[in-house]
């Protein structure tokens, strides 16, 4: 039986996800990557393998509970026990899959996609690893969300609403599991990755997650990225791009009906 530990990264992307996987892989972890697109995962796996990391892709849409469960089943068959699970799906606004709404404009409709990705997907993923971790008396679950979970930002009304719920459950799990050997924590990234100077670079942020894992204490930890004019411009452009993508999708749907 190998003593090599396994990280499952849910919502693995080519920026933050790859950087986190690289950090854990360099410490001897095997890495299992879950995301919707194998097209995006395969280059990440190739890069990790170039670095000598035992890594593989397990495509699944986190909004599809059976598919997510099946991906975890495959990971367990391949690697056995899962030691660390990091939940960090980042919606692609360019695809028009999720809207961004100001606090005054929050509706059930524009919040539902966030709930599917961030809440329902999170619950499904946690349920795949938590029972085994409790039985073993060891394991780490890190729930990642934006800083609006702690410092509400009106411009991210629906996203922040859901991020706050993620934080709430992560902290409650931490409290409920006190003394069990299983560490659950909320890990917030306050700011926009890539817009706050060197400190906002994914490679600079990734060791934060390793530090939280190795410390094994605390219900919540926040990595703060400096707010710059570039950050404000990015948020405005992100909202505009999301609106355009949603309008385009609505037009395509109308044309087909």
JSON list of C-alpha atoms in Angstrom, two decimals:
[
{"chain": "A", "resi": 1, "resn": "UNK", "atom": "CA", "xyz": [0.00, 0.00, 0.00]},
{"chain": "A", "resi": 2, "resn": "UNK", "atom": "CA", "xyz": [1.44, 3.36, -1.06]},
{"chain": "A", "resi": 3, "resn": "UNK", "atom": "CA", "xyz": [1.69, 6.26, 1.36]},
{"chain": "A", "resi": 4, "resn": "UNK", "atom": "CA", "xyz": [1.34, 8.77, -1.46]},
{"chain": "A", "resi": 5, "resn": "UNK", "atom": "CA", "xyz": [-1.51, 11.19, -0.82]},
{"chain": "A", "resi": 6, "resn": "UNK", "atom": "CA", "xyz": [-4.17, 12.26, -3.30]},
{"chain": "A", "resi": 7, "resn": "UNK", "atom": "CA", "xyz": [-5.57, 15.72, -4.03]},
{"chain": "A", "resi": 8, "resn": "UNK", "atom": "CA", "xyz": [-8.85, 16.11, -5.88]},
{"chain": "A", "resi": 9, "resn": "UNK", "atom": "CA", "xyz": [-9.26, 19.56, -7.38]},
{"chain": "A", "resi": 10, "resn": "UNK", "atom": "CA", "xyz": [-12.86, 20.24, -8.40]},
{"chain": "A", "resi": 11, "resn": "UNK", "atom": "CA", "xyz": [-13.25, 23.05, -10.87]},
{"chain": "A", "resi": 12, "resn": "UNK", "atom": "CA", "xyz": [-9.69, 22.76, -12.17]},
{"chain": "A", "resi": 13, "resn": "UNK", "atom": "CA", "xyz": [-8.71, 25.53, -14.56]},
{"chain": "A", "resi": 14, "resn": "UNK", "atom": "CA", "xyz": [-5.52, 26.42, -16.42]},
{"chain": "A", "resi": 15, "resn": "UNK", "atom": "CA", "xyz": [-4.67, 29.33, -14.13]},
{"chain": "A", "resi": 16, "resn": "UNK", "atom": "CA", "xyz": [-5.47, 28.99, -10.41]},
{"chain": "A", "resi": 17, "resn": "UNK", "atom": "CA", "xyz": [-6.23, 25.29, -10.61]},
{"chain": "A", "resi": 18, "resn": "UNK", "atom": "CA", "xyz": [-3.02, 24.39, -12.40]},
{"chain": "A", "resi": 19, "resn": "UNK", "atom": "CA", "xyz": [-0.98, 26.47, -9.96]},
{"chain": "A", "resi": 20, "resn": "UNK", "atom": "CA", "xyz": [-2.55, 24.74, -6.95]},
{"chain": "A", "resi": 21, "resn": "UNK", "atom": "CA", "xyz": [-2.05, 21.32, -8.55]},
{"chain": "A", "resi": 22, "resn": "UNK", "atom": "CA", "xyz": [1.58, 22.16, -9.26]},
{"chain": "A", "resi": 23, "resn": "UNK", "atom": "CA", "xyz": [2.23, 23.12, -5.63]},
{"chain": "A", "resi": 24, "resn": "UNK", "atom": "CA", "xyz": [0.66, 19.96, -4.23]},
{"chain": "A", "resi": 25, "resn": "UNK", "atom": "CA", "xyz": [2.23, 17.80, -6.92]},
{"chain": "A", "resi": 26, "resn": "UNK", "atom": "CA", "xyz": [5.67, 19.16, -6.08]},
{"chain": "A", "resi": 27, "resn": "UNK", "atom": "CA", "xyz": [5.08, 18.01, -2.50]},
{"chain": "A", "resi": 28, "resn": "UNK", "atom": "CA", "xyz": [4.48, 14.45, -3.66]},
{"chain": "A", "resi": 29, "resn": "UNK", "atom": "CA", "xyz": [0.71, 14.42, -4.07]},
{"chain": "A", "resi": 30, "resn": "UNK", "atom": "CA", "xyz": [-1.10, 12.60, -6.85]},
{"chain": "A", "resi": 31, "resn": "UNK", "atom": "CA", "xyz": [-3.55, 15.00, -8.48]},
{"chain": "A", "resi": 32, "resn": "UNK", "atom": "CA", "xyz": [-7.02, 14.26, -9.86]},
{"chain": "A", "resi": 33, "resn": "UNK", "atom": "CA", "xyz": [-8.59, 17.09, -11.85]},
{"chain": "A", "resi": 34, "resn": "UNK", "atom": "CA", "xyz": [-12.35, 17.51, -12.28]},
{"chain": "A", "resi": 35, "resn": "UNK", "atom": "CA", "xyz": [-13.85, 20.03, -14.70]},
{"chain": "A", "resi": 36, "resn": "UNK", "atom": "CA", "xyz": [-16.46, 20.09, -17.45]},
{"chain": "A", "resi": 37, "resn": "UNK", "atom": "CA", "xyz": [-14.10, 20.12, -20.39]},
{"chain": "A", "resi": 38, "resn": "UNK", "atom": "CA", "xyz": [-11.57, 17.40, -21.17]},
{"chain": "A", "resi": 39, "resn": "UNK", "atom": "CA", "xyz": [-10.24, 19.79, -23.80]},
{"chain": "A", "resi": 40, "resn": "UNK", "atom": "CA", "xyz": [-9.12, 22.11, -21.00]},
{"chain": "A", "resi": 41, "resn": "UNK", "atom": "CA", "xyz": [-8.02, 19.34, -18.65]},
{"chain": "A", "resi": 42, "resn": "UNK", "atom": "CA", "xyz": [-5.76, 17.41, -21.01]},
{"chain": "A", "resi": 43, "resn": "UNK", "atom": "CA", "xyz": [-3.13, 20.18, -21.41]},
{"chain": "A", "resi": 44, "resn": "UNK", "atom": "CA", "xyz": [-3.08, 20.61, -17.64]},
{"chain": "A", "resi": 45, "resn": "UNK", "atom": "CA", "xyz": [-2.49, 16.91, -17.13]},
{"chain": "A", "resi": 46, "resn": "UNK", "atom": "CA", "xyz": [0.26, 16.96, -19.75]},
{"chain": "A", "resi": 47, "resn": "UNK", "atom": "CA", "xyz": [1.98, 19.88, -18.03]},
{"chain": "A", "resi": 48, "resn": "UNK", "atom": "CA", "xyz": [1.78, 18.26, -14.60]},
{"chain": "A", "resi": 49, "resn": "UNK", "atom": "CA", "xyz": [3.20, 15.02, -15.96]},
{"chain": "A", "resi": 50, "resn": "UNK", "atom": "CA", "xyz": [6.07, 16.98, -17.52]},
{"chain": "A", "resi": 51, "resn": "UNK", "atom": "CA", "xyz": [6.80, 18.16, -14.00]},
{"chain": "A", "resi": 52, "resn": "UNK", "atom": "CA", "xyz": [6.82, 14.59, -12.71]},
{"chain": "A", "resi": 53, "resn": "UNK", "atom": "CA", "xyz": [3.40, 14.73, -11.07]},
{"chain": "A", "resi": 54, "resn": "UNK", "atom": "CA", "xyz": [1.10, 11.69, -11.15]},
{"chain": "A", "resi": 55, "resn": "UNK", "atom": "CA", "xyz": [-1.99, 13.43, -12.55]},
{"chain": "A", "resi": 56, "resn": "UNK", "atom": "CA", "xyz": [-5.10, 12.58, -14.53]},
{"chain": "A", "resi": 57, "resn": "UNK", "atom": "CA", "xyz": [-8.35, 14.13, -15.73]},
{"chain": "A", "resi": 58, "resn": "UNK", "atom": "CA", "xyz": [-11.85, 13.09, -14.69]},
{"chain": "A", "resi": 59, "resn": "UNK", "atom": "CA", "xyz": [-14.27, 15.26, -16.69]},
{"chain": "A", "resi": 60, "resn": "UNK", "atom": "CA", "xyz": [-17.61, 16.04, -15.05]},
{"chain": "A", "resi": 61, "resn": "UNK", "atom": "CA", "xyz": [-20.03, 18.94, -14.83]},
{"chain": "A", "resi": 62, "resn": "UNK", "atom": "CA", "xyz": [-20.51, 19.82, -11.15]},
{"chain": "A", "resi": 63, "resn": "UNK", "atom": "CA", "xyz": [-24.15, 20.69, -11.85]},
{"chain": "A", "resi": 64, "resn": "UNK", "atom": "CA", "xyz": [-24.70, 17.05, -12.87]},
{"chain": "A", "resi": 65, "resn": "UNK", "atom": "CA", "xyz": [-24.71, 15.12, -9.60]},
{"chain": "A", "resi": 66, "resn": "UNK", "atom": "CA", "xyz": [-24.56, 11.60, -11.13]},
{"chain": "A", "resi": 67, "resn": "UNK", "atom": "CA", "xyz": [-21.65, 12.61, -13.36]},
{"chain": "A", "resi": 68, "resn": "UNK", "atom": "CA", "xyz": [-19.79, 14.17, -10.43]},
{"chain": "A", "resi": 69, "resn": "UNK", "atom": "CA", "xyz": [-20.37, 11.07, -8.31]},
{"chain": "A", "resi": 70, "resn": "UNK", "atom": "CA", "xyz": [-19.13, 8.86, -11.14]},
{"chain": "A", "resi": 71, "resn": "UNK", "atom": "CA", "xyz": [-15.95, 10.94, -11.47]},
{"chain": "A", "resi": 72, "resn": "UNK", "atom": "CA", "xyz": [-15.22, 10.52, -7.76]},
{"chain": "A", "resi": 73, "resn": "UNK", "atom": "CA", "xyz": [-15.88, 6.79, -8.05]},
{"chain": "A", "resi": 74, "resn": "UNK", "atom": "CA", "xyz": [-13.29, 6.57, -10.81]},
{"chain": "A", "resi": 75, "resn": "UNK", "atom": "CA", "xyz": [-10.78, 8.53, -8.76]},
{"chain": "A", "resi": 76, "resn": "UNK", "atom": "CA", "xyz": [-11.25, 6.21, -5.79]},
{"chain": "A", "resi": 77, "resn": "UNK", "atom": "CA", "xyz": [-10.78, 3.16, -8.01]},
{"chain": "A", "resi": 78, "resn": "UNK", "atom": "CA", "xyz": [-7.57, 4.65, -9.40]},
{"chain": "A", "resi": 79, "resn": "UNK", "atom": "CA", "xyz": [-6.01, 6.14, -6.29]},
{"chain": "A", "resi": 80, "resn": "UNK", "atom": "CA", "xyz": [-7.85, 4.82, -3.27]},
{"chain": "A", "resi": 81, "resn": "UNK", "atom": "CA", "xyz": [-8.39, 7.22, -0.40]},
{"chain": "A", "resi": 82, "resn": "UNK", "atom": "CA", "xyz": [-8.78, 10.93, -1.14]},
{"chain": "A", "resi": 83, "resn": "UNK", "atom": "CA", "xyz": [-6.73, 12.98, 1.33]},
{"chain": "A", "resi": 84, "resn": "UNK", "atom": "CA", "xyz": [-7.50, 16.53, 0.21]},
{"chain": "A", "resi": 85, "resn": "UNK", "atom": "CA", "xyz": [-10.43, 17.92, -1.76]},
{"chain": "A", "resi": 86, "resn": "UNK", "atom": "CA", "xyz": [-10.44, 21.53, -2.94]},
{"chain": "A", "resi": 87, "resn": "UNK", "atom": "CA", "xyz": [-13.72, 22.81, -4.36]},
{"chain": "A", "resi": 88, "resn": "UNK", "atom": "CA", "xyz": [-13.17, 25.75, -6.70]},
{"chain": "A", "resi": 89, "resn": "UNK", "atom": "CA", "xyz": [-15.34, 25.82, -9.83]},
{"chain": "A", "resi": 90, "resn": "UNK", "atom": "CA", "xyz": [-15.04, 29.16, -11.61]},
{"chain": "A", "resi": 91, "resn": "UNK", "atom": "CA", "xyz": [-17.86, 29.89, -14.08]},
{"chain": "A", "resi": 92, "resn": "UNK", "atom": "CA", "xyz": [-16.79, 31.10, -17.52]},
{"chain": "A", "resi": 93, "resn": "UNK", "atom": "CA", "xyz": [-18.69, 34.34, -18.06]},
{"chain": "A", "resi": 94, "resn": "UNK", "atom": "CA", "xyz": [-17.80, 34.33, -21.75]},
{"chain": "A", "resi": 95, "resn": "UNK", "atom": "CA", "xyz": [-20.01, 31.29, -22.27]},
{"chain": "A", "resi": 96, "resn": "UNK", "atom": "CA", "xyz": [-23.06, 33.09, -20.92]},
{"chain": "A", "resi": 97, "resn": "UNK", "atom": "CA", "xyz": [-23.73, 30.34, -18.40]},
{"chain": "A", "resi": 98, "resn": "UNK", "atom": "CA", "xyz": [-23.96, 32.59, -15.35]},
{"chain": "A", "resi": 99, "resn": "UNK", "atom": "CA", "xyz": [-25.17, 36.18, -14.98]},
{"chain": "A", "resi": 100, "resn": "UNK", "atom": "CA", "xyz": [-23.64, 38.77, -12.69]},
{"chain": "A", "resi": 101, "resn": "UNK", "atom": "CA", "xyz": [-26.21, 40.94, -10.92]},
{"chain": "A", "resi": 102, "resn": "UNK", "atom": "CA", "xyz": [-26.00, 43.98, -8.69]},
{"chain": "A", "resi": 103, "resn": "UNK", "atom": "CA", "xyz": [-27.46, 43.55, -5.21]},
{"chain": "A", "resi": 104, "resn": "UNK", "atom": "CA", "xyz": [-30.55, 45.54, -6.26]},
{"chain": "A", "resi": 105, "resn": "UNK", "atom": "CA", "xyz": [-31.08, 43.32, -9.28]},
{"chain": "A", "resi": 106, "resn": "UNK", "atom": "CA", "xyz": [-30.80, 39.88, -7.66]},
{"chain": "A", "resi": 107, "resn": "UNK", "atom": "CA", "xyz": [-33.56, 37.50, -8.73]},
{"chain": "A", "resi": 108, "resn": "UNK", "atom": "CA", "xyz": [-34.27, 33.81, -8.35]},
{"chain": "A", "resi": 109, "resn": "UNK", "atom": "CA", "xyz": [-33.47, 33.37, -12.03]},
{"chain": "A", "resi": 110, "resn": "UNK", "atom": "CA", "xyz": [-30.06, 35.08, -12.06]},
{"chain": "A", "resi": 111, "resn": "UNK", "atom": "CA", "xyz": [-29.01, 33.40, -8.81]},
{"chain": "A", "resi": 112, "resn": "UNK", "atom": "CA", "xyz": [-30.05, 29.84, -9.70]},
{"chain": "A", "resi": 113, "resn": "UNK", "atom": "CA", "xyz": [-27.02, 29.11, -11.94]},
{"chain": "A", "resi": 114, "resn": "UNK", "atom": "CA", "xyz": [-24.70, 30.17, -9.12]},
{"chain": "A", "resi": 115, "resn": "UNK", "atom": "CA", "xyz": [-26.55, 27.92, -6.71]},
{"chain": "A", "resi": 116, "resn": "UNK", "atom": "CA", "xyz": [-26.22, 24.97, -9.10]},
{"chain": "A", "resi": 117, "resn": "UNK", "atom": "CA", "xyz": [-22.47, 25.43, -9.49]},
{"chain": "A", "resi": 118, "resn": "UNK", "atom": "CA", "xyz": [-21.39, 26.70, -6.11]},
{"chain": "A", "resi": 119, "resn": "UNK", "atom": "CA", "xyz": [-23.88, 25.15, -3.68]},
{"chain": "A", "resi": 120, "resn": "UNK", "atom": "CA", "xyz": [-25.41, 22.02, -5.19]},
{"chain": "A", "resi": 121, "resn": "UNK", "atom": "CA", "xyz": [-22.13, 20.98, -6.80]},
{"chain": "A", "resi": 122, "resn": "UNK", "atom": "CA", "xyz": [-20.28, 21.64, -3.55]},
{"chain": "A", "resi": 123, "resn": "UNK", "atom": "CA", "xyz": [-22.68, 19.52, -1.53]},
{"chain": "A", "resi": 124, "resn": "UNK", "atom": "CA", "xyz": [-22.38, 16.65, -4.00]},
{"chain": "A", "resi": 125, "resn": "UNK", "atom": "CA", "xyz": [-18.57, 16.81, -3.97]},
{"chain": "A", "resi": 126, "resn": "UNK", "atom": "CA", "xyz": [-18.29, 17.00, -0.20]},
{"chain": "A", "resi": 127, "resn": "UNK", "atom": "CA", "xyz": [-20.60, 14.03, 0.20]},
{"chain": "A", "resi": 128, "resn": "UNK", "atom": "CA", "xyz": [-18.21, 11.98, -1.96]},
{"chain": "A", "resi": 129, "resn": "UNK", "atom": "CA", "xyz": [-15.27, 12.42, 0.41]},
{"chain": "A", "resi": 130, "resn": "UNK", "atom": "CA", "xyz": [-16.51, 13.32, 3.87]},
{"chain": "A", "resi": 131, "resn": "UNK", "atom": "CA", "xyz": [-17.79, 9.88, 4.99]},
{"chain": "A", "resi": 132, "resn": "UNK", "atom": "CA", "xyz": [-14.47, 8.21, 4.11]},
{"chain": "A", "resi": 133, "resn": "UNK", "atom": "CA", "xyz": [-12.48, 10.97, 5.80]},
{"chain": "A", "resi": 134, "resn": "UNK", "atom": "CA", "xyz": [-14.54, 10.67, 8.97]},
{"chain": "A", "resi": 135, "resn": "UNK", "atom": "CA", "xyz": [-14.09, 6.91, 8.99]},
{"chain": "A", "resi": 136, "resn": "UNK", "atom": "CA", "xyz": [-10.31, 7.31, 8.58]},
{"chain": "A", "resi": 137, "resn": "UNK", "atom": "CA", "xyz": [-10.11, 10.14, 11.11]},
{"chain": "A", "resi": 138, "resn": "UNK", "atom": "CA", "xyz": [-8.13, 12.32, 8.71]},
{"chain": "A", "resi": 139, "resn": "UNK", "atom": "CA", "xyz": [-8.63, 14.48, 5.65]},
{"chain": "A", "resi": 140, "resn": "UNK", "atom": "CA", "xyz": [-8.93, 18.06, 4.45]},
{"chain": "A", "resi": 141, "resn": "UNK", "atom": "CA", "xyz": [-11.69, 19.85, 2.54]},
{"chain": "A", "resi": 142, "resn": "UNK", "atom": "CA", "xyz": [-11.13, 23.42, 1.38]},
{"chain": "A", "resi": 143, "resn": "UNK", "atom": "CA", "xyz": [-14.08, 25.39, 0.01]},
{"chain": "A", "resi": 144, "resn": "UNK", "atom": "CA", "xyz": [-12.93, 28.25, -2.21]},
{"chain": "A", "resi": 145, "resn": "UNK", "atom": "CA", "xyz": [-15.00, 31.35, -2.98]},
{"chain": "A", "resi": 146, "resn": "UNK", "atom": "CA", "xyz": [-14.59, 35.04, -3.58]},
{"chain": "A", "resi": 147, "resn": "UNK", "atom": "CA", "xyz": [-13.94, 37.63, -0.94]},
{"chain": "A", "resi": 148, "resn": "UNK", "atom": "CA", "xyz": [-17.49, 38.96, -1.33]},
{"chain": "A", "resi": 149, "resn": "UNK", "atom": "CA", "xyz": [-18.45, 36.13, 1.02]},
{"chain": "A", "resi": 150, "resn": "UNK", "atom": "CA", "xyz": [-16.78, 38.14, 3.79]},
{"chain": "A", "resi": 151, "resn": "UNK", "atom": "CA", "xyz": [-16.73, 41.69, 2.43]},
{"chain": "A", "resi": 152, "resn": "UNK", "atom": "CA", "xyz": [-19.98, 42.05, 0.46]},
{"chain": "A", "resi": 153, "resn": "UNK", "atom": "CA", "xyz": [-19.61, 43.86, -2.86]},
{"chain": "A", "resi": 154, "resn": "UNK", "atom": "CA", "xyz": [-22.90, 45.22, -4.30]},
{"chain": "A", "resi": 155, "resn": "UNK", "atom": "CA", "xyz": [-21.65, 44.78, -7.88]},
{"chain": "A", "resi": 156, "resn": "UNK", "atom": "CA", "xyz": [-21.47, 41.02, -7.26]},
{"chain": "A", "resi": 157, "resn": "UNK", "atom": "CA", "xyz": [-24.86, 40.71, -5.61]},
{"chain": "A", "resi": 158, "resn": "UNK", "atom": "CA", "xyz": [-25.88, 37.22, -6.72]},
{"chain": "A", "resi": 159, "resn": "UNK", "atom": "CA", "xyz": [-22.35, 35.79, -6.73]},
{"chain": "A", "resi": 160, "resn": "UNK", "atom": "CA", "xyz": [-21.65, 37.15, -3.26]},
{"chain": "A", "resi": 161, "resn": "UNK", "atom": "CA", "xyz": [-24.94, 35.81, -1.93]},
{"chain": "A", "resi": 162, "resn": "UNK", "atom": "CA", "xyz": [-23.95, 32.30, -2.93]},
{"chain": "A", "resi": 163, "resn": "UNK", "atom": "CA", "xyz": [-20.33, 32.71, -1.82]},
{"chain": "A", "resi": 164, "resn": "UNK", "atom": "CA", "xyz": [-21.60, 33.70, 1.60]},
{"chain": "A", "resi": 165, "resn": "UNK", "atom": "CA", "xyz": [-23.62, 30.49, 1.77]},
{"chain": "A", "resi": 166, "resn": "UNK", "atom": "CA", "xyz": [-20.51, 28.50, 0.89]},
{"chain": "A", "resi": 167, "resn": "UNK", "atom": "CA", "xyz": [-18.62, 30.18, 3.71]},
{"chain": "A", "resi": 168, "resn": "UNK", "atom": "CA", "xyz": [-21.48, 29.50, 6.12]},
{"chain": "A", "resi": 169, "resn": "UNK", "atom": "CA", "xyz": [-21.52, 25.75, 5.44]},
{"chain": "A", "resi": 170, "resn": "UNK", "atom": "CA", "xyz": [-17.74, 25.42, 5.47]},
{"chain": "A", "resi": 171, "resn": "UNK", "atom": "CA", "xyz": [-17.55, 27.06, 8.89]},
{"chain": "A", "resi": 172, "resn": "UNK", "atom": "CA", "xyz": [-20.42, 24.93, 10.20]},
{"chain": "A", "resi": 173, "resn": "UNK", "atom": "CA", "xyz": [-18.71, 21.78, 8.96]},
{"chain": "A", "resi": 174, "resn": "UNK", "atom": "CA", "xyz": [-15.50, 22.91, 10.63]},
{"chain": "A", "resi": 175, "resn": "UNK", "atom": "CA", "xyz": [-17.32, 23.32, 13.94]},
{"chain": "A", "resi": 176, "resn": "UNK", "atom": "CA", "xyz": [-19.21, 20.04, 13.60]},
{"chain": "A", "resi": 177, "resn": "UNK", "atom": "CA", "xyz": [-16.02, 18.10, 12.85]},
{"chain": "A", "resi": 178, "resn": "UNK", "atom": "CA", "xyz": [-13.95, 19.57, 15.68]},
{"chain": "A", "resi": 179, "resn": "UNK", "atom": "CA", "xyz": [-11.79, 16.85, 17.18]},
{"chain": "A", "resi": 180, "resn": "UNK", "atom": "CA", "xyz": [-12.56, 14.34, 14.42]},
{"chain": "A", "resi": 181, "resn": "UNK", "atom": "CA", "xyz": [-9.24, 14.70, 12.58]},
{"chain": "A", "resi": 182, "resn": "UNK", "atom": "CA", "xyz": [-11.01, 16.08, 9.50]},
{"chain": "A", "resi": 183, "resn": "UNK", "atom": "CA", "xyz": [-10.29, 19.72, 8.69]},
{"chain": "A", "resi": 184, "resn": "UNK", "atom": "CA", "xyz": [-12.84, 21.72, 6.69]},
{"chain": "A", "resi": 185, "resn": "UNK", "atom": "CA", "xyz": [-12.15, 25.38, 6.01]},
{"chain": "A", "resi": 186, "resn": "UNK", "atom": "CA", "xyz": [-13.40, 28.25, 3.91]},
{"chain": "A", "resi": 187, "resn": "UNK", "atom": "CA", "xyz": [-10.57, 29.65, 1.79]},
{"chain": "A", "resi": 188, "resn": "UNK", "atom": "CA", "xyz": [-11.51, 32.98, 0.28]},
{"chain": "A", "resi": 189, "resn": "UNK", "atom": "CA", "xyz": [-9.67, 34.88, -2.42]},
{"chain": "A", "resi": 190, "resn": "UNK", "atom": "CA", "xyz": [-10.56, 38.52, -1.90]},
{"chain": "A", "resi": 191, "resn": "UNK", "atom": "CA", "xyz": [-9.93, 40.31, -5.15]},
{"chain": "A", "resi": 192, "resn": "UNK", "atom": "CA", "xyz": [-9.63, 39.48, -8.82]},
{"chain": "A", "resi": 193, "resn": "UNK", "atom": "CA", "xyz": [-6.84, 37.10, -9.81]},
{"chain": "A", "resi": 194, "resn": "UNK", "atom": "CA", "xyz": [-4.39, 38.69, -12.20]},
{"chain": "A", "resi": 195, "resn": "UNK", "atom": "CA", "xyz": [-5.46, 42.32, -11.60]},
{"chain": "A", "resi": 196, "resn": "UNK", "atom": "CA", "xyz": [-3.63, 43.34, -8.42]},
{"chain": "A", "resi": 197, "resn": "UNK", "atom": "CA", "xyz": [0.03, 43.23, -9.33]},
{"chain": "A", "resi": 198, "resn": "UNK", "atom": "CA", "xyz": [2.45, 40.38, -8.55]},
{"chain": "A", "resi": 199, "resn": "UNK", "atom": "CA", "xyz": [0.51, 39.26, -5.48]},
{"chain": "A", "resi": 200, "resn": "UNK", "atom": "CA", "xyz": [-2.48, 38.46, -7.70]},
{"chain": "A", "resi": 201, "resn": "UNK", "atom": "CA", "xyz": [-0.58, 35.99, -9.87]},
{"chain": "A", "resi": 202, "resn": "UNK", "atom": "CA", "xyz": [-1.90, 32.41, -9.50]},
{"chain": "A", "resi": 203, "resn": "UNK", "atom": "CA", "xyz": [1.59, 31.09, -8.80]},
{"chain": "A", "resi": 204, "resn": "UNK", "atom": "CA", "xyz": [1.86, 33.53, -5.89]},
{"chain": "A", "resi": 205, "resn": "UNK", "atom": "CA", "xyz": [-1.56, 32.60, -4.51]},
{"chain": "A", "resi": 206, "resn": "UNK", "atom": "CA", "xyz": [-1.29, 28.81, -4.78]},
{"chain": "A", "resi": 207, "resn": "UNK", "atom": "CA", "xyz": [1.07, 28.29, -1.76]},
{"chain": "A", "resi": 208, "resn": "UNK", "atom": "CA", "xyz": [-1.67, 29.84, 0.39]},
{"chain": "A", "resi": 209, "resn": "UNK", "atom": "CA", "xyz": [-3.70, 26.65, -0.05]},
{"chain": "A", "resi": 210, "resn": "UNK", "atom": "CA", "xyz": [-0.74, 24.47, 0.86]},
{"chain": "A", "resi": 211, "resn": "UNK", "atom": "CA", "xyz": [-0.20, 26.54, 3.99]},
{"chain": "A", "resi": 212, "resn": "UNK", "atom": "CA", "xyz": [-3.85, 26.14, 5.02]},
{"chain": "A", "resi": 213, "resn": "UNK", "atom": "CA", "xyz": [-3.63, 22.40, 4.44]},
{"chain": "A", "resi": 214, "resn": "UNK", "atom": "CA", "xyz": [-0.42, 21.91, 6.41]},
{"chain": "A", "resi": 215, "resn": "UNK", "atom": "CA", "xyz": [-1.57, 24.11, 9.29]},
{"chain": "A", "resi": 216, "resn": "UNK", "atom": "CA", "xyz": [-4.73, 22.04, 9.63]},
{"chain": "A", "resi": 217, "resn": "UNK", "atom": "CA", "xyz": [-6.45, 24.61, 11.82]},
{"chain": "A", "resi": 218, "resn": "UNK", "atom": "CA", "xyz": [-8.91, 27.46, 11.50]},
{"chain": "A", "resi": 219, "resn": "UNK", "atom": "CA", "xyz": [-12.40, 27.65, 10.05]},
{"chain": "A", "resi": 220, "resn": "UNK", "atom": "CA", "xyz": [-11.65, 30.35, 7.50]},
{"chain": "A", "resi": 221, "resn": "UNK", "atom": "CA", "xyz": [-8.65, 31.85, 5.78]},
{"chain": "A", "resi": 222, "resn": "UNK", "atom": "CA", "xyz": [-8.59, 34.73, 3.31]},
{"chain": "A", "resi": 223, "resn": "UNK", "atom": "CA", "xyz": [-5.98, 35.66, 0.72]},
{"chain": "A", "resi": 224, "resn": "UNK", "atom": "CA", "xyz": [-6.29, 39.37, -0.05]},
{"chain": "A", "resi": 225, "resn": "UNK", "atom": "CA", "xyz": [-5.39, 40.78, -3.45]},
{"chain": "A", "resi": 226, "resn": "UNK", "atom": "CA", "xyz": [-4.81, 44.54, -3.63]},
{"chain": "A", "resi": 227, "resn": "UNK", "atom": "CA", "xyz": [-7.67, 46.47, -5.26]},
{"chain": "A", "resi": 228, "resn": "UNK", "atom": "CA", "xyz": [-6.43, 48.51, -8.21]},
{"chain": "A", "resi": 229, "resn": "UNK", "atom": "CA", "xyz": [-8.03, 50.54, -11.00]},
{"chain": "A", "resi": 230, "resn": "UNK", "atom": "CA", "xyz": [-7.39, 47.51, -13.18]},
{"chain": "A", "resi": 231, "resn": "UNK", "atom": "CA", "xyz": [-9.53, 45.45, -10.81]},
{"chain": "A", "resi": 232, "resn": "UNK", "atom": "CA", "xyz": [-12.48, 47.83, -11.13]},
{"chain": "A", "resi": 233, "resn": "UNK", "atom": "CA", "xyz": [-12.14, 47.87, -14.91]},
{"chain": "A", "resi": 234, "resn": "UNK", "atom": "CA", "xyz": [-12.02, 44.07, -15.00]},
{"chain": "A", "resi": 235, "resn": "UNK", "atom": "CA", "xyz": [-15.20, 43.72, -12.92]},
{"chain": "A", "resi": 236, "resn": "UNK", "atom": "CA", "xyz": [-17.05, 46.16, -15.20]},
{"chain": "A", "resi": 237, "resn": "UNK", "atom": "CA", "xyz": [-15.84, 44.34, -18.32]},
{"chain": "A", "resi": 238, "resn": "UNK", "atom": "CA", "xyz": [-16.73, 40.98, -16.80]},
{"chain": "A", "resi": 239, "resn": "UNK", "atom": "CA", "xyz": [-20.30, 42.09, -16.14]},
{"chain": "A", "resi": 240, "resn": "UNK", "atom": "CA", "xyz": [-20.64, 43.52, -19.65]},
{"chain": "A", "resi": 241, "resn": "UNK", "atom": "CA", "xyz": [-19.24, 40.35, -21.22]},
{"chain": "A", "resi": 242, "resn": "UNK", "atom": "CA", "xyz": [-21.57, 38.17, -19.17]},
{"chain": "A", "resi": 243, "resn": "UNK", "atom": "CA", "xyz": [-24.55, 40.30, -20.23]},
{"chain": "A", "resi": 244, "resn": "UNK", "atom": "CA", "xyz": [-23.58, 40.05, -23.91]},
{"chain": "A", "resi": 245, "resn": "UNK", "atom": "CA", "xyz": [-23.10, 36.30, -23.72]},
{"chain": "A", "resi": 246, "resn": "UNK", "atom": "CA", "xyz": [-26.44, 35.81, -21.99]},
{"chain": "A", "resi": 247, "resn": "UNK", "atom": "CA", "xyz": [-28.19, 37.96, -24.59]},
{"chain": "A", "resi": 248, "resn": "UNK", "atom": "CA", "xyz": [-26.58, 35.97, -27.40]},
{"chain": "A", "resi": 249, "resn": "UNK", "atom": "CA", "xyz": [-27.69, 32.67, -25.82]},
{"chain": "A", "resi": 250, "resn": "UNK", "atom": "CA", "xyz": [-31.21, 34.01, -25.40]},
{"chain": "A", "resi": 251, "resn": "UNK", "atom": "CA", "xyz": [-31.25, 35.04, -29.05]},
{"chain": "A", "resi": 252, "resn": "UNK", "atom": "CA", "xyz": [-30.07, 31.62, -30.19]},
{"chain": "A", "resi": 253, "resn": "UNK", "atom": "CA", "xyz": [-32.79, 29.97, -28.10]},
{"chain": "A", "resi": 254, "resn": "UNK", "atom": "CA", "xyz": [-35.46, 32.26, -29.59]},
{"chain": "A", "resi": 255, "resn": "UNK", "atom": "CA", "xyz": [-34.26, 31.52, -33.13]},
{"chain": "A", "resi": 256, "resn": "UNK", "atom": "CA", "xyz": [-34.55, 27.76, -32.56]},
{"chain": "A", "resi": 257, "resn": "UNK", "atom": "CA", "xyz": [-38.05, 27.98, -31.08]}
]
